[in-house]
PDB file of C-alpha atoms in Angstrom:
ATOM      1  CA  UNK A   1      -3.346  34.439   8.214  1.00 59.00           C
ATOM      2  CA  UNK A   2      -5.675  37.069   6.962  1.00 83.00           C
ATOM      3  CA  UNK A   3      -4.845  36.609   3.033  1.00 83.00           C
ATOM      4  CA  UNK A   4      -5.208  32.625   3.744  1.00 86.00           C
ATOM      5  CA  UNK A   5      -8.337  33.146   4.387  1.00 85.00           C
ATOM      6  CA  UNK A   6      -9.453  36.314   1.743  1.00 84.00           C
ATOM      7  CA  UNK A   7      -8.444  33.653  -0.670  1.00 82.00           C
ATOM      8  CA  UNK A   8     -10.172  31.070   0.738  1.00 85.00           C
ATOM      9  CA  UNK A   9     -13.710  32.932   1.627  1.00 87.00           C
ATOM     10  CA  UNK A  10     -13.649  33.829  -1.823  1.00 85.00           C
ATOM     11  CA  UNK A  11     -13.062  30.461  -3.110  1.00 81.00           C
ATOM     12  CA  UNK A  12     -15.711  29.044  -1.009  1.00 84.00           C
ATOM     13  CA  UNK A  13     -17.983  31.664  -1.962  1.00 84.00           C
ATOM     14  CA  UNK A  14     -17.759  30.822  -5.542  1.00 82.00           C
ATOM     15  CA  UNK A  15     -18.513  26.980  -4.780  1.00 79.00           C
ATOM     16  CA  UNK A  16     -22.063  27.759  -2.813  1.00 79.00           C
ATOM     17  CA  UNK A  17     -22.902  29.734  -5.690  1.00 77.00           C
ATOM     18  CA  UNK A  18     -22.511  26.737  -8.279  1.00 70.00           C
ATOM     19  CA  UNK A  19     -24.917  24.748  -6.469  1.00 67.00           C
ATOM     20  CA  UNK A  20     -24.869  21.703  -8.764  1.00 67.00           C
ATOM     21  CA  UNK A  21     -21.482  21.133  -8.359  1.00 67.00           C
ATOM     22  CA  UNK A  22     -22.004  20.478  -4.792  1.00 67.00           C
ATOM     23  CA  UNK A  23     -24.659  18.215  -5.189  1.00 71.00           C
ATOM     24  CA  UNK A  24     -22.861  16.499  -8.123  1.00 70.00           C
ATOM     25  CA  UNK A  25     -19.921  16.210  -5.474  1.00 69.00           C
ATOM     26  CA  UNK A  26     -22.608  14.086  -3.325  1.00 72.00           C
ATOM     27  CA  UNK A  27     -24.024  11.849  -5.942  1.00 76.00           C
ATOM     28  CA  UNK A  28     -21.678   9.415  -6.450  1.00 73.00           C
ATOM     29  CA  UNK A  29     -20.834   9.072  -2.382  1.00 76.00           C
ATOM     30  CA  UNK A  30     -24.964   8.609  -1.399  1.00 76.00           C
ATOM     31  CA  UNK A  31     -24.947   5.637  -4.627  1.00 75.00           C
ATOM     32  CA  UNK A  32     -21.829   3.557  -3.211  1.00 72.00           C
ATOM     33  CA  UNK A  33     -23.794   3.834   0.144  1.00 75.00           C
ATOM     34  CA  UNK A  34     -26.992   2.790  -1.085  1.00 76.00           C
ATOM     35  CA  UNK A  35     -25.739  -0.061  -4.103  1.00 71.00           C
ATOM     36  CA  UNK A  36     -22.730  -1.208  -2.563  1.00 69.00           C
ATOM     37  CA  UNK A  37     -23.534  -0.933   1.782  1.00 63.00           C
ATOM     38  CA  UNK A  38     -27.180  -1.962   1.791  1.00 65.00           C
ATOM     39  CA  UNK A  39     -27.385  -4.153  -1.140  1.00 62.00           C
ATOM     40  CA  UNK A  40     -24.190  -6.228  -1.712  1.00 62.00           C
ATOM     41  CA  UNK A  41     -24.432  -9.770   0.020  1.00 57.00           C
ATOM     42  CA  UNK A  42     -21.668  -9.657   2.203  1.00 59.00           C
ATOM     43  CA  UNK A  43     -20.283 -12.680   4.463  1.00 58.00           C
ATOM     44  CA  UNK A  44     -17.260 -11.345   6.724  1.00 56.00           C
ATOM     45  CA  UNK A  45     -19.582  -8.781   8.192  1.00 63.00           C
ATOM     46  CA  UNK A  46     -23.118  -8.834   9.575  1.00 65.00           C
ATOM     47  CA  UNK A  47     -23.352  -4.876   9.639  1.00 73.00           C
ATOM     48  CA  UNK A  48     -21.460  -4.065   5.948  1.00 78.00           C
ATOM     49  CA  UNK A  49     -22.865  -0.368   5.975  1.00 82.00           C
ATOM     50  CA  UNK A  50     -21.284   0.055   9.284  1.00 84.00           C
ATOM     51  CA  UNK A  51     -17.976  -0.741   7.506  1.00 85.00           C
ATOM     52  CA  UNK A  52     -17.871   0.608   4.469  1.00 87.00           C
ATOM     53  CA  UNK A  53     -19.602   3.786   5.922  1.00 89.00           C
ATOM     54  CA  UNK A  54     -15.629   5.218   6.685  1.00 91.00           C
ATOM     55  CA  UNK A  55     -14.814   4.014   3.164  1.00 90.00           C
ATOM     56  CA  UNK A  56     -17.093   5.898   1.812  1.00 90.00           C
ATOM     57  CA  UNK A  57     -15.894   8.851   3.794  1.00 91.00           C
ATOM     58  CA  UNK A  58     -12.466   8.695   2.941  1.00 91.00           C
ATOM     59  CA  UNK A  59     -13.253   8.575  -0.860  1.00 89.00           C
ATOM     60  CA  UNK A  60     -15.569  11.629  -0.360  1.00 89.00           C
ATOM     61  CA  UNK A  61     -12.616  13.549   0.722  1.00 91.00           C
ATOM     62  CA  UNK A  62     -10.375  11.780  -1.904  1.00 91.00           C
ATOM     63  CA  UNK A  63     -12.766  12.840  -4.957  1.00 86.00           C
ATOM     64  CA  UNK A  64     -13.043  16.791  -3.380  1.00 85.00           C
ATOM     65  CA  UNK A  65      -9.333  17.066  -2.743  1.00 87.00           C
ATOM     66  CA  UNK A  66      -8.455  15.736  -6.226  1.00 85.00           C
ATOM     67  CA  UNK A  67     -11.209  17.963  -8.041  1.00 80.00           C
ATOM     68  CA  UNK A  68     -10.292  20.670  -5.897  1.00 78.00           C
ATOM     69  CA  UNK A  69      -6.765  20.823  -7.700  1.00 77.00           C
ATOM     70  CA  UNK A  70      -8.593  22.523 -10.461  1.00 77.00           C
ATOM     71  CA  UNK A  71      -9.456  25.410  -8.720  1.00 78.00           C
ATOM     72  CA  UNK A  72      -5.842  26.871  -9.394  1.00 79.00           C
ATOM     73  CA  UNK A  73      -5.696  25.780 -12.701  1.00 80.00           C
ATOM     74  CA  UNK A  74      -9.178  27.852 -13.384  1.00 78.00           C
ATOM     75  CA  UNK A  75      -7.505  31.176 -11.407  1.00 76.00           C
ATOM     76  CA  UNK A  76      -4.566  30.762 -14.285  1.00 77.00           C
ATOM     77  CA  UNK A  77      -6.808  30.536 -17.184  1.00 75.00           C
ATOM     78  CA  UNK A  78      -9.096  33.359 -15.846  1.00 73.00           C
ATOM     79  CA  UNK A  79      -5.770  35.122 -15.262  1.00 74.00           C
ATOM     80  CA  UNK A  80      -7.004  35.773 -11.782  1.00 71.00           C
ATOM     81  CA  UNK A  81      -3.563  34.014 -10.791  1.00 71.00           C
ATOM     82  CA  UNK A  82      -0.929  36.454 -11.912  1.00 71.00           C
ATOM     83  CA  UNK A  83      -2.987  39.474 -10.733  1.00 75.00           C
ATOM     84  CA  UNK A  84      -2.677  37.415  -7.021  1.00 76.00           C
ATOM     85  CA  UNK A  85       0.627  36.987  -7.487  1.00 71.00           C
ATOM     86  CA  UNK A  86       0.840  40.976  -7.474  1.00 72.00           C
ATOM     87  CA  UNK A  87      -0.674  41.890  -4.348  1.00 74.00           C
ATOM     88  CA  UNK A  88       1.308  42.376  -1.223  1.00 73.00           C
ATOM     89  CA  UNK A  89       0.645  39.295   0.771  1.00 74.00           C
ATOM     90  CA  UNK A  90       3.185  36.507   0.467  1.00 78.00           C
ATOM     91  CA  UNK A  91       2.897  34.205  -2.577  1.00 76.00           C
ATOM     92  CA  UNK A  92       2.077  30.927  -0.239  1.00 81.00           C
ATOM     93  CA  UNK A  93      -0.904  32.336   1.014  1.00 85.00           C
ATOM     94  CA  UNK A  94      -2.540  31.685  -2.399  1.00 84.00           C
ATOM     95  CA  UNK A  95      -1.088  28.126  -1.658  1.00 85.00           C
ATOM     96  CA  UNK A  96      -2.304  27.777   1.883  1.00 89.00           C
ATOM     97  CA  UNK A  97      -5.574  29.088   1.339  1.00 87.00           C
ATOM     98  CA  UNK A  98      -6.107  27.004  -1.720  1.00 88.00           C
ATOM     99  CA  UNK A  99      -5.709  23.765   0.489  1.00 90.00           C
ATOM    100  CA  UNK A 100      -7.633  25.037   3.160  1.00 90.00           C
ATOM    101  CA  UNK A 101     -10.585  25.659   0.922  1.00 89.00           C
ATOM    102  CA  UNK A 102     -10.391  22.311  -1.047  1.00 89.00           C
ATOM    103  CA  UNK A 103     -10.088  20.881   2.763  1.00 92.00           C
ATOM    104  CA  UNK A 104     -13.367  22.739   3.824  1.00 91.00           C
ATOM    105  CA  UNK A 105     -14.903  21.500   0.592  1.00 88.00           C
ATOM    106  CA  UNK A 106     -14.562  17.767   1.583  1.00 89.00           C
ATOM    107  CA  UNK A 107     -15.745  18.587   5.498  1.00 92.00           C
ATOM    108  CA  UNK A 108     -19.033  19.755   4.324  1.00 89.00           C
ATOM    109  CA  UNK A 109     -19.274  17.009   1.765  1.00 88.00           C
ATOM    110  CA  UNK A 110     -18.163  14.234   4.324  1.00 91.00           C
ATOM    111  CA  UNK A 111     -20.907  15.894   7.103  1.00 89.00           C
ATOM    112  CA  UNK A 112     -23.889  15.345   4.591  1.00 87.00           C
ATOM    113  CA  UNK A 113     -22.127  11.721   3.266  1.00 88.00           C
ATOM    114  CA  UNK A 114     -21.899  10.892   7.214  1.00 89.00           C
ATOM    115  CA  UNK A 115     -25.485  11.839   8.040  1.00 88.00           C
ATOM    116  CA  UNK A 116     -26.931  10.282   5.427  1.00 86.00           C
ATOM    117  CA  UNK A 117     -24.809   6.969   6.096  1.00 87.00           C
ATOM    118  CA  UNK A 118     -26.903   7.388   9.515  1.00 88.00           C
ATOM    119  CA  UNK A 119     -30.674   7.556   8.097  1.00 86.00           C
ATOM    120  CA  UNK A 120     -29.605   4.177   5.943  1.00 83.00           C
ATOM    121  CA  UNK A 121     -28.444   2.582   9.731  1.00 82.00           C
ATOM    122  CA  UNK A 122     -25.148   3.391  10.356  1.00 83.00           C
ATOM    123  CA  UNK A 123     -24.656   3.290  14.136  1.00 86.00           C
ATOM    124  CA  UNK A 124     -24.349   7.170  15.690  1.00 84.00           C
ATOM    125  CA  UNK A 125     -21.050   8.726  16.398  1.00 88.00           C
ATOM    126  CA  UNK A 126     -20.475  10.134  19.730  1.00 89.00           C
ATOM    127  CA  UNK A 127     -19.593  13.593  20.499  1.00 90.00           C
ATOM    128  CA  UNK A 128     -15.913  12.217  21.020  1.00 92.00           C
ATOM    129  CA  UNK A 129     -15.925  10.146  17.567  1.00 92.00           C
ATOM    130  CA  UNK A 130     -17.310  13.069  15.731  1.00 93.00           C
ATOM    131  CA  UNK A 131     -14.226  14.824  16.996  1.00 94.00           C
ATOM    132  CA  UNK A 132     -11.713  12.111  16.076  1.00 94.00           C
ATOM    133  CA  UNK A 133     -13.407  11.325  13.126  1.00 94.00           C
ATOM    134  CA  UNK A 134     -13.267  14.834  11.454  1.00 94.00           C
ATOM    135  CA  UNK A 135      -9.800  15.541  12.726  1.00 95.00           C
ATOM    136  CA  UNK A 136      -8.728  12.349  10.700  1.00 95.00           C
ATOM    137  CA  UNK A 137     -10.731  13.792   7.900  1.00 95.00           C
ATOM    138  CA  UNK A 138      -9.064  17.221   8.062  1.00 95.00           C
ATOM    139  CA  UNK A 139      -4.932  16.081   8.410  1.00 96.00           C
ATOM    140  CA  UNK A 140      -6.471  13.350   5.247  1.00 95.00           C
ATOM    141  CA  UNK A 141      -8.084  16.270   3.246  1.00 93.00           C
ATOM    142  CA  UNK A 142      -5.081  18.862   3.601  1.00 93.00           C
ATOM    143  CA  UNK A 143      -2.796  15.654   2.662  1.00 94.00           C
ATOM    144  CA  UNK A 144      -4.604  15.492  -0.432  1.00 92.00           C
ATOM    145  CA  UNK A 145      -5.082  19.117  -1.011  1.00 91.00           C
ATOM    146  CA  UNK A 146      -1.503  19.805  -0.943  1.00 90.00           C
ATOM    147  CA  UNK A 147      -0.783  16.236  -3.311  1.00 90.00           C
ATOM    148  CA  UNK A 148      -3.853  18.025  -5.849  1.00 89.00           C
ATOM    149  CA  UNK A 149      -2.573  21.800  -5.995  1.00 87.00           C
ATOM    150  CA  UNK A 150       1.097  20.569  -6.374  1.00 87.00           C
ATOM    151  CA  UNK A 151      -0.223  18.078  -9.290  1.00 86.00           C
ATOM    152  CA  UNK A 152      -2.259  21.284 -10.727  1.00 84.00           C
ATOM    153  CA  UNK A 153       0.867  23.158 -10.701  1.00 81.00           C
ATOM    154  CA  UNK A 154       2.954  20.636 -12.542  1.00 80.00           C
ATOM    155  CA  UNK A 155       0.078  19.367 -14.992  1.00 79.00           C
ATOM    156  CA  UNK A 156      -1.378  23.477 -15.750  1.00 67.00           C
ATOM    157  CA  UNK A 157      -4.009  22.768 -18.005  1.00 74.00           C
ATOM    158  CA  UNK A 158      -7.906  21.687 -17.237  1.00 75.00           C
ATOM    159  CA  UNK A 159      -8.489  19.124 -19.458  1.00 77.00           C
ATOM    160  CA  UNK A 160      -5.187  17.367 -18.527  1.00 80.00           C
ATOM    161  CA  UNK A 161      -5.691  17.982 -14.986  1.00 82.00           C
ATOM    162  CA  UNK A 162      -9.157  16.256 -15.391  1.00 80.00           C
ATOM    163  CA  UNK A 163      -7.894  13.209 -17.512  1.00 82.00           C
ATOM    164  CA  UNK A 164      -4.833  13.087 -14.703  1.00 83.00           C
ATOM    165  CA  UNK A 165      -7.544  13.278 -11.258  1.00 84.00           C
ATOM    166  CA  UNK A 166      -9.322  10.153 -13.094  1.00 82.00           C
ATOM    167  CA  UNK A 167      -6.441   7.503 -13.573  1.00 86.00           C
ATOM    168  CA  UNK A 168      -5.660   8.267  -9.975  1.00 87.00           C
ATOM    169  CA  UNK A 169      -8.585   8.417  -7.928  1.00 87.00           C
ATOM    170  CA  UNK A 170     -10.351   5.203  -8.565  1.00 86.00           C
ATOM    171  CA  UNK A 171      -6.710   3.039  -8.258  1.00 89.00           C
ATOM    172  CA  UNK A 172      -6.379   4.464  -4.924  1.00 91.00           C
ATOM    173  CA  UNK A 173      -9.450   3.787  -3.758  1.00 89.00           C
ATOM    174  CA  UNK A 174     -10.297   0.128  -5.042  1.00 88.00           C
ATOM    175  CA  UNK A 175      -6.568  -0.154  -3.568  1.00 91.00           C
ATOM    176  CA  UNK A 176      -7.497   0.815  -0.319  1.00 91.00           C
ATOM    177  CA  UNK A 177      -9.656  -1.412   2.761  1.00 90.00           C
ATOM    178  CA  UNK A 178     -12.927   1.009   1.780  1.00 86.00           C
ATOM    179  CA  UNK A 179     -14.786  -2.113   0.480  1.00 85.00           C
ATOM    180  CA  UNK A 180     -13.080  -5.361   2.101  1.00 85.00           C
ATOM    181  CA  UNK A 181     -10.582  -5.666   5.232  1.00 87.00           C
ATOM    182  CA  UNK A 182      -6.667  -6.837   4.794  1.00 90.00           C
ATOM    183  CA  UNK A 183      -7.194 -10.552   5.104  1.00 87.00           C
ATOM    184  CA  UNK A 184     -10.662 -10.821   2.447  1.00 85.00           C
ATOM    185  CA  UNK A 185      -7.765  -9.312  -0.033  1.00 88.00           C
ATOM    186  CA  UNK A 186      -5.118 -11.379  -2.536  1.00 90.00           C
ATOM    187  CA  UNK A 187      -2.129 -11.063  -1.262  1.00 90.00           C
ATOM    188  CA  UNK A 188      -0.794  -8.405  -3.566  1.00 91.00           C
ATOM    189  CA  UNK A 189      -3.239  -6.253  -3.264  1.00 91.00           C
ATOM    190  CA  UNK A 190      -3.112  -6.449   0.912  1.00 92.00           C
ATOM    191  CA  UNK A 191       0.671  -5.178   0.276  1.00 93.00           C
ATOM    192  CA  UNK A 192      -0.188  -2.245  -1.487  1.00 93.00           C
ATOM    193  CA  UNK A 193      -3.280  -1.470   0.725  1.00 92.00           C
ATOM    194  CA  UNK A 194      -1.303  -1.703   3.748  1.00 92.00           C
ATOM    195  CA  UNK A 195       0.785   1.496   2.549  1.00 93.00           C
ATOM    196  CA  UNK A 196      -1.861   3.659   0.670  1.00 93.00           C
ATOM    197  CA  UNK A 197      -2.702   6.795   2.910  1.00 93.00           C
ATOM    198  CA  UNK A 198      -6.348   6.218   1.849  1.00 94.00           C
ATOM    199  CA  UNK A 199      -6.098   2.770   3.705  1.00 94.00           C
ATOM    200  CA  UNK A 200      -4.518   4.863   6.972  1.00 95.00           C
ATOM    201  CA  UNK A 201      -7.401   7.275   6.989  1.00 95.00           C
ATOM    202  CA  UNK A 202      -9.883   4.803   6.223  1.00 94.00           C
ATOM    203  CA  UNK A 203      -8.315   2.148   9.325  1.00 94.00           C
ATOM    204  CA  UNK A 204      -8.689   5.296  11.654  1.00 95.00           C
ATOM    205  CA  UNK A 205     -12.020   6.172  11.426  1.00 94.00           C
ATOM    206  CA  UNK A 206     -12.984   2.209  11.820  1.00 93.00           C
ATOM    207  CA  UNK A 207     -11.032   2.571  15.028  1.00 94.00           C
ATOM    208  CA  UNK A 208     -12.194   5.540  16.181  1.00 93.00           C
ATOM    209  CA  UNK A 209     -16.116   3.953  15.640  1.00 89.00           C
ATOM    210  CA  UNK A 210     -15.193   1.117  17.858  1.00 89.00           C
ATOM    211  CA  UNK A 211     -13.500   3.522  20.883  1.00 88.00           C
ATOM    212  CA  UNK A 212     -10.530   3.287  19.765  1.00 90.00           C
ATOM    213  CA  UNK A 213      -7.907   6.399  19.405  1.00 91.00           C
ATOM    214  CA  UNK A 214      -6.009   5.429  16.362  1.00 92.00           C
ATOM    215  CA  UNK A 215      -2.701   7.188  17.426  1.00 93.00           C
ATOM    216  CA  UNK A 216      -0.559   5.632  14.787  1.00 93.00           C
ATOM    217  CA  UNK A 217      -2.883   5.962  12.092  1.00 93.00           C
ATOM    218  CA  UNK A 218      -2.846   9.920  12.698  1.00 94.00           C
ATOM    219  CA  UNK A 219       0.636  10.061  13.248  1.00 95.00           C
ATOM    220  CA  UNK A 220       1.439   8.574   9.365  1.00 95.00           C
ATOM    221  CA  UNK A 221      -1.104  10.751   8.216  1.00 95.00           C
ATOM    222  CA  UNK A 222      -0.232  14.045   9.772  1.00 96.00           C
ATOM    223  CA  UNK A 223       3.959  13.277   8.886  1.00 96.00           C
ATOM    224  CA  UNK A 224       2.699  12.577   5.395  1.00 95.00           C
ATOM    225  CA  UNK A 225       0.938  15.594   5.186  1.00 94.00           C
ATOM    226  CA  UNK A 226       3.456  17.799   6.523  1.00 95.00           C
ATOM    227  CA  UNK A 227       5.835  16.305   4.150  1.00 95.00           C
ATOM    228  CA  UNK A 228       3.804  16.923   0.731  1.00 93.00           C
ATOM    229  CA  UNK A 229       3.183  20.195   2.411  1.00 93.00           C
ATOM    230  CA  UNK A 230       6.366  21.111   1.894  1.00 92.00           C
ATOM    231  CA  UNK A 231       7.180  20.055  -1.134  1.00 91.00           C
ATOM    232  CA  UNK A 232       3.754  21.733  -2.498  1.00 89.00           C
ATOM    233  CA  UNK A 233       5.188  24.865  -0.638  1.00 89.00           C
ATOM    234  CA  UNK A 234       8.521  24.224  -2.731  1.00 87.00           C
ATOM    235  CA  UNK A 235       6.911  24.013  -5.924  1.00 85.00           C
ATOM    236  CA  UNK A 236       4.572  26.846  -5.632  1.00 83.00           C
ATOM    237  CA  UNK A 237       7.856  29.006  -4.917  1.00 79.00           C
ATOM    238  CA  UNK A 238       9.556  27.672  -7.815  1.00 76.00           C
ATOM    239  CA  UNK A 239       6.856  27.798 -10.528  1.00 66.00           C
ATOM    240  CA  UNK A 240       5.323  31.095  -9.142  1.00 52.00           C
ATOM    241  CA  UNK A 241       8.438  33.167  -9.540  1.00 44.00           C
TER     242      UNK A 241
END
């Protein structure tokens, strides 16, 4: 585990120091909040920000996952990549602590989203739904980790990667229940939010806001993210060698 998290300290590290691209990482998260929660006239609720508050969440950790990719396609241009590929420690823990950094990333970026969603109104999480909440957040974030670093593998250059993140991102998440529930949605579109992981995530922090433990919800999640997880794992293998 040691290597896992070398590479990972050193990735986070690296991100503190870049301070703009942390607060970049916010901006767009704090504007949905404000434009869309508190000013959008909406009928099937009477509390909207409490709503879309998870929404806005679960896109937080979809944009940080997705830009995270990048990091391993900026170790291979720097040629910081092959030089890890070198050192003693297994290949995968590059992998591993890759995803657990991009993971981390979204946390912190979800904890200042979350707060913020609080001083606008949001009802307060307890103890217990803090818990639930971030552990949704984490199996979620290493999902999408392990979907972005096996993308950056495939894809291997920046610009591309960048051009890639973008046609993805924004279809998952206006395909998702982050701004209106199942039935407010056409037909079609209910069908394809009803299997997007985003709309999982998204369902289980609503839950876990109203008491709720949303057991199924983490079950897809966590199967899903043990199964890109290996595949990610496969690739790495195969395009590292």
């Amino acid at each position: 585990m040691n290597p896992i998290f070398v590479y990972c300290w050193r990735d986070l590290i690296r991100w503190f120091r870049g301070r703009w691209g942390f607060v970049s990482a916010l901006v767009m998260p704090a504007a949905w909040l404000i434009f869309v929660g508190l000013a959008l006239p909406i009928r099937f609720t009477d509390h909207y920000i409490d709503f879309v508050t998870p929404g806005i969440l679960a896109m937080t950790t979809l944009s940080a996952s997705m830009t995270g990719g990048g990091l391993l396609i900026l170790d291979r241009m720097l040629g910081f990549f092959n030089k890890f590929l070198a050192l003693p420690p297994p290949r995968e823990s590059i992998l591993f602590g890759k995803i657990l950094v991009i993971t981390i990333r979204g946390l912190i970026q979800t904890t200042v989203i979350l707060f913020f969603a609080f001083l606008l109104g949001a009802h307060m999480y307890s103890p217990s739904q803090f818990l639930l909440t971030y552990l949704i957040l984490f199996i979620f974030g290493a999902l999408l980790s392990s979907a972005a670093t096996t993308l950056a593998i495939y894809v291997g250059d920046h610009d591309q990667y960048a051009a890639v993140n973008a046609m993805i991102t924004m279809p998952i998440f206006f395909a998702s229940t982050a701004m209106m529930p199942y039935e407010q949605m056409p037909e079609w579109l209910s069908v394809i939010a009803h299997i997007n992981p985003l709309s999982y995530a998204i369902d289980g922090i609503r839950l876990v806001a109203d008491g709720t433990i949303p057991i199924s919800q983490v079950c897809v999640l966590s199967v899903l993210c043990l199964v890109v997880l290996i595949v990610s794992v496969h690739v790495f293998r195969k395009v590292g060698i």
